[in-house]
Short mmCIF file of C-alpha atoms and ligand atoms in Angstrom, two decimals:
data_model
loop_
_atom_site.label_atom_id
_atom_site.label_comp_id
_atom_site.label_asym_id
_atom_site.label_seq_id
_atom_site.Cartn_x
_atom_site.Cartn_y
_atom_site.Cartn_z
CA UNK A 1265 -2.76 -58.37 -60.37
CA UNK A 1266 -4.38 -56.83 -63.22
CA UNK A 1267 -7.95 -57.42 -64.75
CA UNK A 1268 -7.17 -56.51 -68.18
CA UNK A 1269 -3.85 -58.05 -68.00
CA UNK A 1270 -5.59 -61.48 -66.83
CA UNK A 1271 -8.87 -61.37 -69.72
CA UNK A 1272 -5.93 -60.75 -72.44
CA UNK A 1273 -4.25 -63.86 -71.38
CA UNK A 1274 -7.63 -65.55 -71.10
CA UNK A 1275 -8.76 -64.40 -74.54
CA UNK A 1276 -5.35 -65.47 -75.72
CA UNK A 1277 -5.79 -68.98 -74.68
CA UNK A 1278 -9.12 -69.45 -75.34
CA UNK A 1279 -7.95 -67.98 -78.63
CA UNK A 1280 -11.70 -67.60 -80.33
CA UNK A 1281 -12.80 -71.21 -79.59
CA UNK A 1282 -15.50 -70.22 -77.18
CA UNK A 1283 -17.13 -67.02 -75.32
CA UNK A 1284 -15.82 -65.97 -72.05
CA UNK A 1285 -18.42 -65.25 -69.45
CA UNK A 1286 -16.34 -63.03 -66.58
CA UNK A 1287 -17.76 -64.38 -63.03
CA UNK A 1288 -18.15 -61.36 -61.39
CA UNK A 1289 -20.26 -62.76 -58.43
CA UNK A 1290 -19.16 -61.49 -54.76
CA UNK A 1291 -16.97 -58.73 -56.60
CA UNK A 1292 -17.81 -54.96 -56.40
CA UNK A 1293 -18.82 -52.52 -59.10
CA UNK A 1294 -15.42 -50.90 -59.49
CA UNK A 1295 -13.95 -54.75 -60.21
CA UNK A 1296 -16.90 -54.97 -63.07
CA UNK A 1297 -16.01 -51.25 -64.47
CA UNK A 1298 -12.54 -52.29 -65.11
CA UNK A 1299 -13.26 -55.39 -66.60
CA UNK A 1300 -15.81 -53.47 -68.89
CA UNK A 1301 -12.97 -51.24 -69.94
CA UNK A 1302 -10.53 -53.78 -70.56
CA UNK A 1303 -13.55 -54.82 -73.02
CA UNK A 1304 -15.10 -57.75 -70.95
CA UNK A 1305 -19.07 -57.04 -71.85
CA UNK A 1306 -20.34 -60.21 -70.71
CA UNK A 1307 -20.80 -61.04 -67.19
CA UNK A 1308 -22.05 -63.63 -64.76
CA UNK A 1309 -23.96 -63.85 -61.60
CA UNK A 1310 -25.18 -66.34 -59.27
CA UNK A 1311 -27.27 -64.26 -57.31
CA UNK A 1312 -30.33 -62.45 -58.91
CA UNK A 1313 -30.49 -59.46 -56.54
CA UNK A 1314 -26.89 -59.05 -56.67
CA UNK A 1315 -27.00 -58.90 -60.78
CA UNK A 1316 -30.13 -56.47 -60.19
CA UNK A 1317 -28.11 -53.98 -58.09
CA UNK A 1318 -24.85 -53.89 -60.21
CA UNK A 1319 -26.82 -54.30 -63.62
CA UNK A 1320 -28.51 -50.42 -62.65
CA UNK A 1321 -25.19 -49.16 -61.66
CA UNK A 1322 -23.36 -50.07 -65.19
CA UNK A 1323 -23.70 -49.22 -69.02
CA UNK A 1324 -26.58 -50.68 -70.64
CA UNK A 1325 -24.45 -52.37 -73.34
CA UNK A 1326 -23.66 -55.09 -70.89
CA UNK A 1327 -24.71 -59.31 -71.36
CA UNK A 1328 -26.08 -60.04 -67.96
CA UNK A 1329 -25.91 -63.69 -67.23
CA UNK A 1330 -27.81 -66.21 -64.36
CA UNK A 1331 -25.46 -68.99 -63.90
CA UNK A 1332 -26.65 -70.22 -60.31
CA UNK A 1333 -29.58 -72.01 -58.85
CA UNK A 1334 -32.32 -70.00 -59.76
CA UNK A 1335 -35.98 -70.25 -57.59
CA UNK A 1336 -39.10 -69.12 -58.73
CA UNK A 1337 -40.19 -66.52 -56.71
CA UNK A 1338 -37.06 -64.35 -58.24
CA UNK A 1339 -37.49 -64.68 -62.12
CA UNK A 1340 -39.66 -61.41 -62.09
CA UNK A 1341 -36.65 -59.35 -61.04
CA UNK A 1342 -34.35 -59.93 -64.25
CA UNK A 1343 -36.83 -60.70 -66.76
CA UNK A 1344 -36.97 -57.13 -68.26
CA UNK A 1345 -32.73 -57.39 -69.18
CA UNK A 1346 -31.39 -60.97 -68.22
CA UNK A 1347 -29.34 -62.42 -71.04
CA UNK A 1348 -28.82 -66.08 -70.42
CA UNK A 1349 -29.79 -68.30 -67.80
CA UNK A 1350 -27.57 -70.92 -67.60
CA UNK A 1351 -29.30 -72.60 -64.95
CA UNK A 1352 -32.91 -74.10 -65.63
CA UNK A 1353 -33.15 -77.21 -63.84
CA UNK A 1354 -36.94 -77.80 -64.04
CA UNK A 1355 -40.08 -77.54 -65.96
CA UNK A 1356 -41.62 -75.31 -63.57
CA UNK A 1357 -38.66 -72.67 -63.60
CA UNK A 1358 -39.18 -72.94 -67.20
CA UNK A 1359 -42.44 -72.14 -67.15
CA UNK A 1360 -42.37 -69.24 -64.40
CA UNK A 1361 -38.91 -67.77 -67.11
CA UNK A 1362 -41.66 -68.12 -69.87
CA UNK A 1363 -44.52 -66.47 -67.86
CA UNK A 1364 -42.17 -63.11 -66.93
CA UNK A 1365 -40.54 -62.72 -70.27
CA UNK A 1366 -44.15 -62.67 -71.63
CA UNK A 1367 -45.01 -59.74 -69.03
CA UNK A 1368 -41.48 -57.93 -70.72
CA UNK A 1369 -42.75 -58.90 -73.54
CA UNK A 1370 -39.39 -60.55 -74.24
CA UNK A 1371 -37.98 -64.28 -75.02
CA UNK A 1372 -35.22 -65.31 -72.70
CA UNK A 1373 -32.89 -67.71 -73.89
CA UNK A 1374 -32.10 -70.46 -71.54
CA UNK A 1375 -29.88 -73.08 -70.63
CA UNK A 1376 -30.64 -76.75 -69.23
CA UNK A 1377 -28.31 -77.49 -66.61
CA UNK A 1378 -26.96 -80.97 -66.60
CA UNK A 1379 -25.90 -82.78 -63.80
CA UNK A 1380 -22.79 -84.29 -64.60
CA UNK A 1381 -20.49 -84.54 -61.78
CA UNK A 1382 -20.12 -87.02 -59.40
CA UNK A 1383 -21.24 -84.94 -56.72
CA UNK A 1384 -24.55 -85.33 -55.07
CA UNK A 1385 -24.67 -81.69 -54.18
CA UNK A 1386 -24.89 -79.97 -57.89
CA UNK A 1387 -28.15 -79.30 -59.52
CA UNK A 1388 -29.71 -80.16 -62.65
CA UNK A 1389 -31.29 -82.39 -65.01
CA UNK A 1390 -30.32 -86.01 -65.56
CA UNK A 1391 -29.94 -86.87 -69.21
CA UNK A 1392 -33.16 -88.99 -69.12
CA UNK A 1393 -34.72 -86.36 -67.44
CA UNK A 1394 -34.10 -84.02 -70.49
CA UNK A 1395 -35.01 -86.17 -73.16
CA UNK A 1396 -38.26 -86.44 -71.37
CA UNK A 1397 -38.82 -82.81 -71.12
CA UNK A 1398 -37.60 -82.49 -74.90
CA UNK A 1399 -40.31 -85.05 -75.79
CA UNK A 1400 -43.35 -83.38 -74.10
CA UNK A 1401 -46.07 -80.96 -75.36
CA UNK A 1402 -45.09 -78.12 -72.13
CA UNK A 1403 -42.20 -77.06 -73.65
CA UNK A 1404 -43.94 -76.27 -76.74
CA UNK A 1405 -46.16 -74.22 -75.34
CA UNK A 1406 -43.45 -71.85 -73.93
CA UNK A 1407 -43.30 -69.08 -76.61
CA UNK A 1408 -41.44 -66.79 -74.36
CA UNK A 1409 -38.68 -68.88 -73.92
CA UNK A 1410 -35.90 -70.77 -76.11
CA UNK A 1411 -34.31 -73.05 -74.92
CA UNK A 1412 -30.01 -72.71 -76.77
CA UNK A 1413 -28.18 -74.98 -75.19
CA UNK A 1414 -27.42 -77.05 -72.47
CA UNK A 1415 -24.76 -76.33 -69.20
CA UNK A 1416 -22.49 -78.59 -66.63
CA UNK A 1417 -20.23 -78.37 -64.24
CA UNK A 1418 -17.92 -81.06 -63.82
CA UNK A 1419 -16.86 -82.44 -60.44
CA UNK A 1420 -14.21 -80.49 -58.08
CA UNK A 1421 -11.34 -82.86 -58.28
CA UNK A 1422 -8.15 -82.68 -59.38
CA UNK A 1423 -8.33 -86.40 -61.85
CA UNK A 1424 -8.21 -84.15 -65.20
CA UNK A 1425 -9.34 -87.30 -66.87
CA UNK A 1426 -12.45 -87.71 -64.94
CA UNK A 1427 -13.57 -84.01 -65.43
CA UNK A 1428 -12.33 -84.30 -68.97
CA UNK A 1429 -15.12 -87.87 -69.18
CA UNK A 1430 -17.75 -85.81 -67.91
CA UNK A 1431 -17.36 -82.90 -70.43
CA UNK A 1432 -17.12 -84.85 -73.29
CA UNK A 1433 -20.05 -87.31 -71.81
CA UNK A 1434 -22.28 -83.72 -71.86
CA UNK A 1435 -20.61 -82.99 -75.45
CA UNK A 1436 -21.91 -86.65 -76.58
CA UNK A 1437 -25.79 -85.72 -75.65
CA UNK A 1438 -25.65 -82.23 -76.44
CA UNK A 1439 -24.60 -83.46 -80.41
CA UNK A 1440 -26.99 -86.37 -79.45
CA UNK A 1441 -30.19 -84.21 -78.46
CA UNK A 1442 -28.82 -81.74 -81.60
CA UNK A 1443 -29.57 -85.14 -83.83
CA UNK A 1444 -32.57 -86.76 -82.52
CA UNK A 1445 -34.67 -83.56 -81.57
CA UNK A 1446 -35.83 -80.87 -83.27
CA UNK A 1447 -33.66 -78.90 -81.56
CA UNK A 1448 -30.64 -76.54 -82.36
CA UNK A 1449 -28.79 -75.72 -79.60
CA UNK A 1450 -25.61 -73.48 -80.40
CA UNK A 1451 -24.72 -72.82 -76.73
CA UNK A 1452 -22.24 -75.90 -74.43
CA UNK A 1453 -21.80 -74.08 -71.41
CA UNK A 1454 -19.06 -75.82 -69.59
CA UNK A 1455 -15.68 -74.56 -67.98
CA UNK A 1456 -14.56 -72.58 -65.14
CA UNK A 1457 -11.40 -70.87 -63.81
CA UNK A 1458 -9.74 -74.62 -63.28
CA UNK A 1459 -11.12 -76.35 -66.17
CA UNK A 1460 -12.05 -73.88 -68.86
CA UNK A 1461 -9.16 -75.23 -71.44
CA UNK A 1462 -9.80 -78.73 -71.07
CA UNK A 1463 -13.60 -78.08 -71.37
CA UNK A 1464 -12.89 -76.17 -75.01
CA UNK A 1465 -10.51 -78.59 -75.83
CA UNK A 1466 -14.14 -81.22 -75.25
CA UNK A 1467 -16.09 -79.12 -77.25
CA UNK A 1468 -17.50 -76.05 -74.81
CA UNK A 1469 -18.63 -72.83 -76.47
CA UNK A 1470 -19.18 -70.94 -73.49
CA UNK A 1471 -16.92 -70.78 -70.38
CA UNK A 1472 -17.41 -69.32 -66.97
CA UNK A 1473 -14.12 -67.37 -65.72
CA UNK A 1474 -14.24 -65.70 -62.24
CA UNK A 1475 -11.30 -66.20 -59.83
CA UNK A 1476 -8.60 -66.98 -62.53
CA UNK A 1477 -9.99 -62.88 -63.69
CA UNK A 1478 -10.74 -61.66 -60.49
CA UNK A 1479 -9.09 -63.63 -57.93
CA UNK A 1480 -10.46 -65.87 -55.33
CA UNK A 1481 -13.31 -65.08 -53.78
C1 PLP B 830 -18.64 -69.27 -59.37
C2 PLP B 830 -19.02 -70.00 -60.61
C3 PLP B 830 -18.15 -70.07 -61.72
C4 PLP B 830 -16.76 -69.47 -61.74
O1 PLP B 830 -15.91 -70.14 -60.88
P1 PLP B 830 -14.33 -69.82 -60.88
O2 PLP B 830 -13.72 -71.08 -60.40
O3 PLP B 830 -14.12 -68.67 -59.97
O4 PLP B 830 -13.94 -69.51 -62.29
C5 PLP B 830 -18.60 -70.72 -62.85
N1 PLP B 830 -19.83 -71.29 -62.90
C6 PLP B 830 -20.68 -71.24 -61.87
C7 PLP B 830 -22.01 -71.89 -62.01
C8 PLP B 830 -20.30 -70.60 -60.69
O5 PLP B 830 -21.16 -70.56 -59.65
#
Protein backbone atom coordinates (compact mmCIF):
# COMPACT_ATOMS: atom_id res chain seq x y z
CA UNK A 1 0.00 0.00 0.00
CA UNK A 2 1.18 3.33 -0.83
CA UNK A 3 0.28 6.81 0.76
CA UNK A 4 0.89 8.86 -2.19
CA UNK A 5 -0.48 6.30 -4.43
CA UNK A 6 -3.85 6.29 -2.25
CA UNK A 7 -4.17 10.63 -1.84
CA UNK A 8 -3.68 10.66 -5.86
CA UNK A 9 -6.60 8.42 -6.25
CA UNK A 10 -8.41 10.35 -3.54
CA UNK A 11 -7.65 13.73 -5.11
CA UNK A 12 -8.67 12.15 -8.37
CA UNK A 13 -12.08 11.34 -7.22
CA UNK A 14 -12.77 14.05 -5.22
CA UNK A 15 -11.57 15.77 -8.38
CA UNK A 16 -11.53 19.60 -6.81
CA UNK A 17 -15.10 19.45 -5.38
CA UNK A 18 -14.00 19.65 -1.81
CA UNK A 19 -10.71 19.75 0.55
CA UNK A 20 -9.29 16.60 1.79
CA UNK A 21 -8.44 16.56 5.45
CA UNK A 22 -5.86 13.29 5.82
CA UNK A 23 -6.92 11.55 9.32
CA UNK A 24 -3.77 10.94 10.62
CA UNK A 25 -4.97 10.09 14.23
CA UNK A 26 -3.30 6.82 15.90
CA UNK A 27 -0.64 6.93 12.95
CA UNK A 28 3.09 7.75 13.57
CA UNK A 29 5.21 10.64 12.38
CA UNK A 30 6.94 8.77 9.58
CA UNK A 31 3.11 7.89 8.14
CA UNK A 32 2.47 11.95 8.35
CA UNK A 33 6.08 12.74 6.62
CA UNK A 34 5.14 10.73 3.69
CA UNK A 35 1.88 11.98 3.30
CA UNK A 36 3.45 15.58 3.53
CA UNK A 37 5.70 14.62 0.66
CA UNK A 38 3.22 13.14 -1.46
CA UNK A 39 1.80 16.88 -0.90
CA UNK A 40 -0.98 16.15 1.75
CA UNK A 41 -0.54 19.58 4.00
CA UNK A 42 -3.64 19.30 5.81
CA UNK A 43 -4.14 16.98 8.58
CA UNK A 44 -6.54 15.80 11.24
CA UNK A 45 -6.53 14.80 14.80
CA UNK A 46 -8.83 13.70 17.37
CA UNK A 47 -6.67 13.92 20.16
CA UNK A 48 -5.17 17.35 21.23
CA UNK A 49 -1.97 16.05 22.87
CA UNK A 50 -1.41 13.72 20.14
CA UNK A 51 -1.67 16.79 17.41
CA UNK A 52 0.66 18.75 20.02
CA UNK A 53 3.43 16.11 19.89
CA UNK A 54 3.46 15.42 16.06
CA UNK A 55 2.64 19.19 15.18
CA UNK A 56 6.51 20.04 16.95
CA UNK A 57 8.01 17.19 15.17
CA UNK A 58 6.85 18.40 11.44
CA UNK A 59 7.30 21.49 9.04
CA UNK A 60 5.56 24.47 10.09
CA UNK A 61 3.72 24.80 6.75
CA UNK A 62 1.28 22.22 7.94
CA UNK A 63 -3.00 22.84 8.52
CA UNK A 64 -3.47 21.24 11.87
CA UNK A 65 -7.02 20.23 12.37
CA UNK A 66 -9.32 19.18 15.80
CA UNK A 67 -11.93 16.97 14.49
CA UNK A 68 -12.86 15.05 17.86
CA UNK A 69 -14.64 15.81 21.05
CA UNK A 70 -12.85 18.54 22.36
CA UNK A 71 -13.05 19.45 26.52
CA UNK A 72 -12.18 22.52 27.98
CA UNK A 73 -9.45 22.07 30.07
CA UNK A 74 -7.29 21.26 26.67
CA UNK A 75 -8.03 24.33 24.34
CA UNK A 76 -4.87 26.13 25.84
CA UNK A 77 -2.58 23.52 24.29
CA UNK A 78 -3.37 24.21 20.44
CA UNK A 79 -4.49 27.65 20.56
CA UNK A 80 -1.09 29.18 19.51
CA UNK A 81 -1.25 26.93 15.80
CA UNK A 82 -4.65 24.96 15.60
CA UNK A 83 -6.28 25.45 12.23
CA UNK A 84 -9.83 24.28 12.39
CA UNK A 85 -11.83 22.81 14.97
CA UNK A 86 -14.31 20.88 13.57
CA UNK A 87 -15.80 19.97 16.70
CA UNK A 88 -17.52 22.78 18.92
CA UNK A 89 -20.46 21.33 20.42
CA UNK A 90 -21.23 24.00 23.07
CA UNK A 91 -21.30 27.56 24.04
CA UNK A 92 -18.92 27.11 26.72
CA UNK A 93 -16.16 25.38 24.45
CA UNK A 94 -16.81 28.31 22.38
CA UNK A 95 -16.16 30.58 24.77
CA UNK A 96 -13.00 28.84 26.49
CA UNK A 97 -11.64 28.59 22.07
CA UNK A 98 -12.39 32.43 22.20
CA UNK A 99 -10.68 33.10 25.61
CA UNK A 100 -7.14 31.16 24.42
CA UNK A 101 -7.01 32.50 20.93
CA UNK A 102 -7.26 35.97 22.63
CA UNK A 103 -4.13 34.97 24.93
CA UNK A 104 -2.33 33.97 21.15
CA UNK A 105 -3.63 36.78 20.18
CA UNK A 106 -5.18 34.82 17.31
CA UNK A 107 -8.91 34.04 15.87
CA UNK A 108 -9.58 30.37 15.48
CA UNK A 109 -11.98 29.40 13.05
CA UNK A 110 -14.44 26.88 14.17
CA UNK A 111 -16.86 24.43 13.26
CA UNK A 112 -20.40 23.56 14.90
CA UNK A 113 -20.78 20.00 15.01
CA UNK A 114 -24.18 18.71 14.15
CA UNK A 115 -25.66 15.78 15.35
CA UNK A 116 -27.10 14.08 12.58
CA UNK A 117 -26.96 10.45 12.84
CA UNK A 118 -29.18 8.22 14.28
CA UNK A 119 -26.90 7.26 16.86
CA UNK A 120 -27.27 8.29 20.42
CA UNK A 121 -23.58 8.09 20.99
CA UNK A 122 -22.24 11.10 18.55
CA UNK A 123 -21.88 14.57 19.79
CA UNK A 124 -23.11 17.82 18.83
CA UNK A 125 -25.63 20.37 18.44
CA UNK A 126 -29.23 19.74 17.49
CA UNK A 127 -30.43 22.04 14.74
CA UNK A 128 -32.68 23.95 17.22
CA UNK A 129 -29.97 24.07 19.42
CA UNK A 130 -27.92 26.10 16.80
CA UNK A 131 -30.35 28.43 15.71
CA UNK A 132 -30.59 29.32 19.32
CA UNK A 133 -26.99 29.89 19.77
CA UNK A 134 -26.98 31.83 16.29
CA UNK A 135 -29.74 34.07 17.74
CA UNK A 136 -28.05 35.09 21.06
CA UNK A 137 -25.90 38.10 22.10
CA UNK A 138 -22.71 35.38 23.50
CA UNK A 139 -21.67 34.62 20.32
CA UNK A 140 -21.26 38.13 19.45
CA UNK A 141 -19.20 38.84 21.96
CA UNK A 142 -16.58 36.21 20.86
CA UNK A 143 -14.08 38.33 18.83
CA UNK A 144 -11.50 35.67 18.92
CA UNK A 145 -13.40 33.25 17.29
CA UNK A 146 -15.37 32.75 13.83
CA UNK A 147 -17.45 30.56 13.56
CA UNK A 148 -17.09 29.01 9.15
CA UNK A 149 -19.12 26.38 8.97
CA UNK A 150 -20.88 23.68 10.35
CA UNK A 151 -19.72 19.57 10.61
CA UNK A 152 -21.61 15.93 10.79
CA UNK A 153 -21.06 12.68 10.76
CA UNK A 154 -23.59 10.52 9.46
CA UNK A 155 -24.58 7.21 11.04
CA UNK A 156 -22.29 3.89 10.65
CA UNK A 157 -24.53 1.84 8.51
CA UNK A 158 -24.32 0.48 5.42
CA UNK A 159 -28.26 2.01 3.98
CA UNK A 160 -26.34 4.58 1.54
CA UNK A 161 -29.70 6.23 1.33
CA UNK A 162 -30.06 6.93 4.93
CA UNK A 163 -26.48 8.41 5.28
CA UNK A 164 -27.05 10.10 1.97
CA UNK A 165 -30.75 11.80 3.98
CA UNK A 166 -28.70 12.88 6.70
CA UNK A 167 -26.03 14.73 4.60
CA UNK A 168 -28.24 16.44 2.53
CA UNK A 169 -30.67 17.12 5.76
CA UNK A 170 -27.21 19.04 7.24
CA UNK A 171 -26.76 20.58 3.54
CA UNK A 172 -30.57 21.91 3.84
CA UNK A 173 -29.72 23.98 7.28
CA UNK A 174 -26.33 24.81 6.51
CA UNK A 175 -27.89 26.84 3.08
CA UNK A 176 -30.80 27.48 5.58
CA UNK A 177 -28.71 29.17 8.51
CA UNK A 178 -26.49 30.76 5.29
CA UNK A 179 -30.12 32.54 4.42
CA UNK A 180 -31.74 33.48 7.56
CA UNK A 181 -28.56 34.55 9.63
CA UNK A 182 -26.11 36.85 9.22
CA UNK A 183 -23.89 34.33 8.74
CA UNK A 184 -21.48 33.08 5.92
CA UNK A 185 -20.31 29.90 6.42
CA UNK A 186 -18.01 28.55 3.48
CA UNK A 187 -16.96 25.35 5.32
CA UNK A 188 -19.69 21.68 5.19
CA UNK A 189 -17.56 19.38 6.87
CA UNK A 190 -18.99 16.01 6.17
CA UNK A 191 -17.42 12.67 4.76
CA UNK A 192 -15.13 10.05 5.82
CA UNK A 193 -13.15 7.11 4.37
CA UNK A 194 -16.75 5.21 3.65
CA UNK A 195 -18.82 8.06 2.73
CA UNK A 196 -16.67 10.90 1.49
CA UNK A 197 -18.13 10.65 -2.34
CA UNK A 198 -21.60 10.47 -1.50
CA UNK A 199 -21.16 13.35 1.05
CA UNK A 200 -19.58 15.69 -2.02
CA UNK A 201 -21.96 14.40 -4.23
CA UNK A 202 -24.69 16.20 -1.11
CA UNK A 203 -22.89 19.19 -1.12
CA UNK A 204 -19.65 18.70 1.47
CA UNK A 205 -16.67 21.01 1.05
CA UNK A 206 -14.53 19.42 3.43
CA UNK A 207 -13.96 15.64 3.90
CA UNK A 208 -12.19 13.66 6.54
CA UNK A 209 -9.98 10.71 4.92
CA UNK A 210 -7.99 8.44 7.33
CA UNK A 211 -8.12 4.64 6.85
CA UNK A 212 -9.03 4.67 3.06
CA UNK A 213 -5.13 6.87 3.15
CA UNK A 214 -3.65 5.20 5.85
CA UNK A 215 -5.27 2.02 6.46
CA UNK A 216 -7.31 0.84 9.31
CA UNK A 217 -6.51 1.75 12.42
C1 LIG B 1 -11.46 9.00 12.62
C2 LIG B 1 -12.32 10.09 12.08
C3 LIG B 1 -12.46 10.29 10.69
C4 LIG B 1 -11.80 9.41 9.64
O1 LIG B 1 -12.35 8.14 9.63
P1 LIG B 1 -11.96 7.10 8.47
O2 LIG B 1 -13.13 6.21 8.40
O3 LIG B 1 -10.71 6.41 8.90
O4 LIG B 1 -11.77 7.88 7.21
C5 LIG B 1 -13.24 11.34 10.27
N1 LIG B 1 -13.87 12.16 11.14
C6 LIG B 1 -13.75 12.00 12.47
C7 LIG B 1 -14.48 12.94 13.37
C8 LIG B 1 -12.99 10.96 12.98
O5 LIG B 1 -12.89 10.80 14.32
Amino acid sequence: MSIAKNIRQIEAQIDGRAKLVAVTKTKPISLLQEAYDAGCKCFGENKVQEMVEKQALLPTDIEWHLIGHLQTNKVKYMASFVSLIHSVDSLKLLQEINKQAAKAERVIDCLLQIHIAQEETKFGFSETEVETLLGSDEVEKLANVRIVGLMGMASNVADELQIRHEFRSLKLFFDKLNTSYATSFTILSMGMSGDYLLAIEEGSTLVRVGSAIFGSR
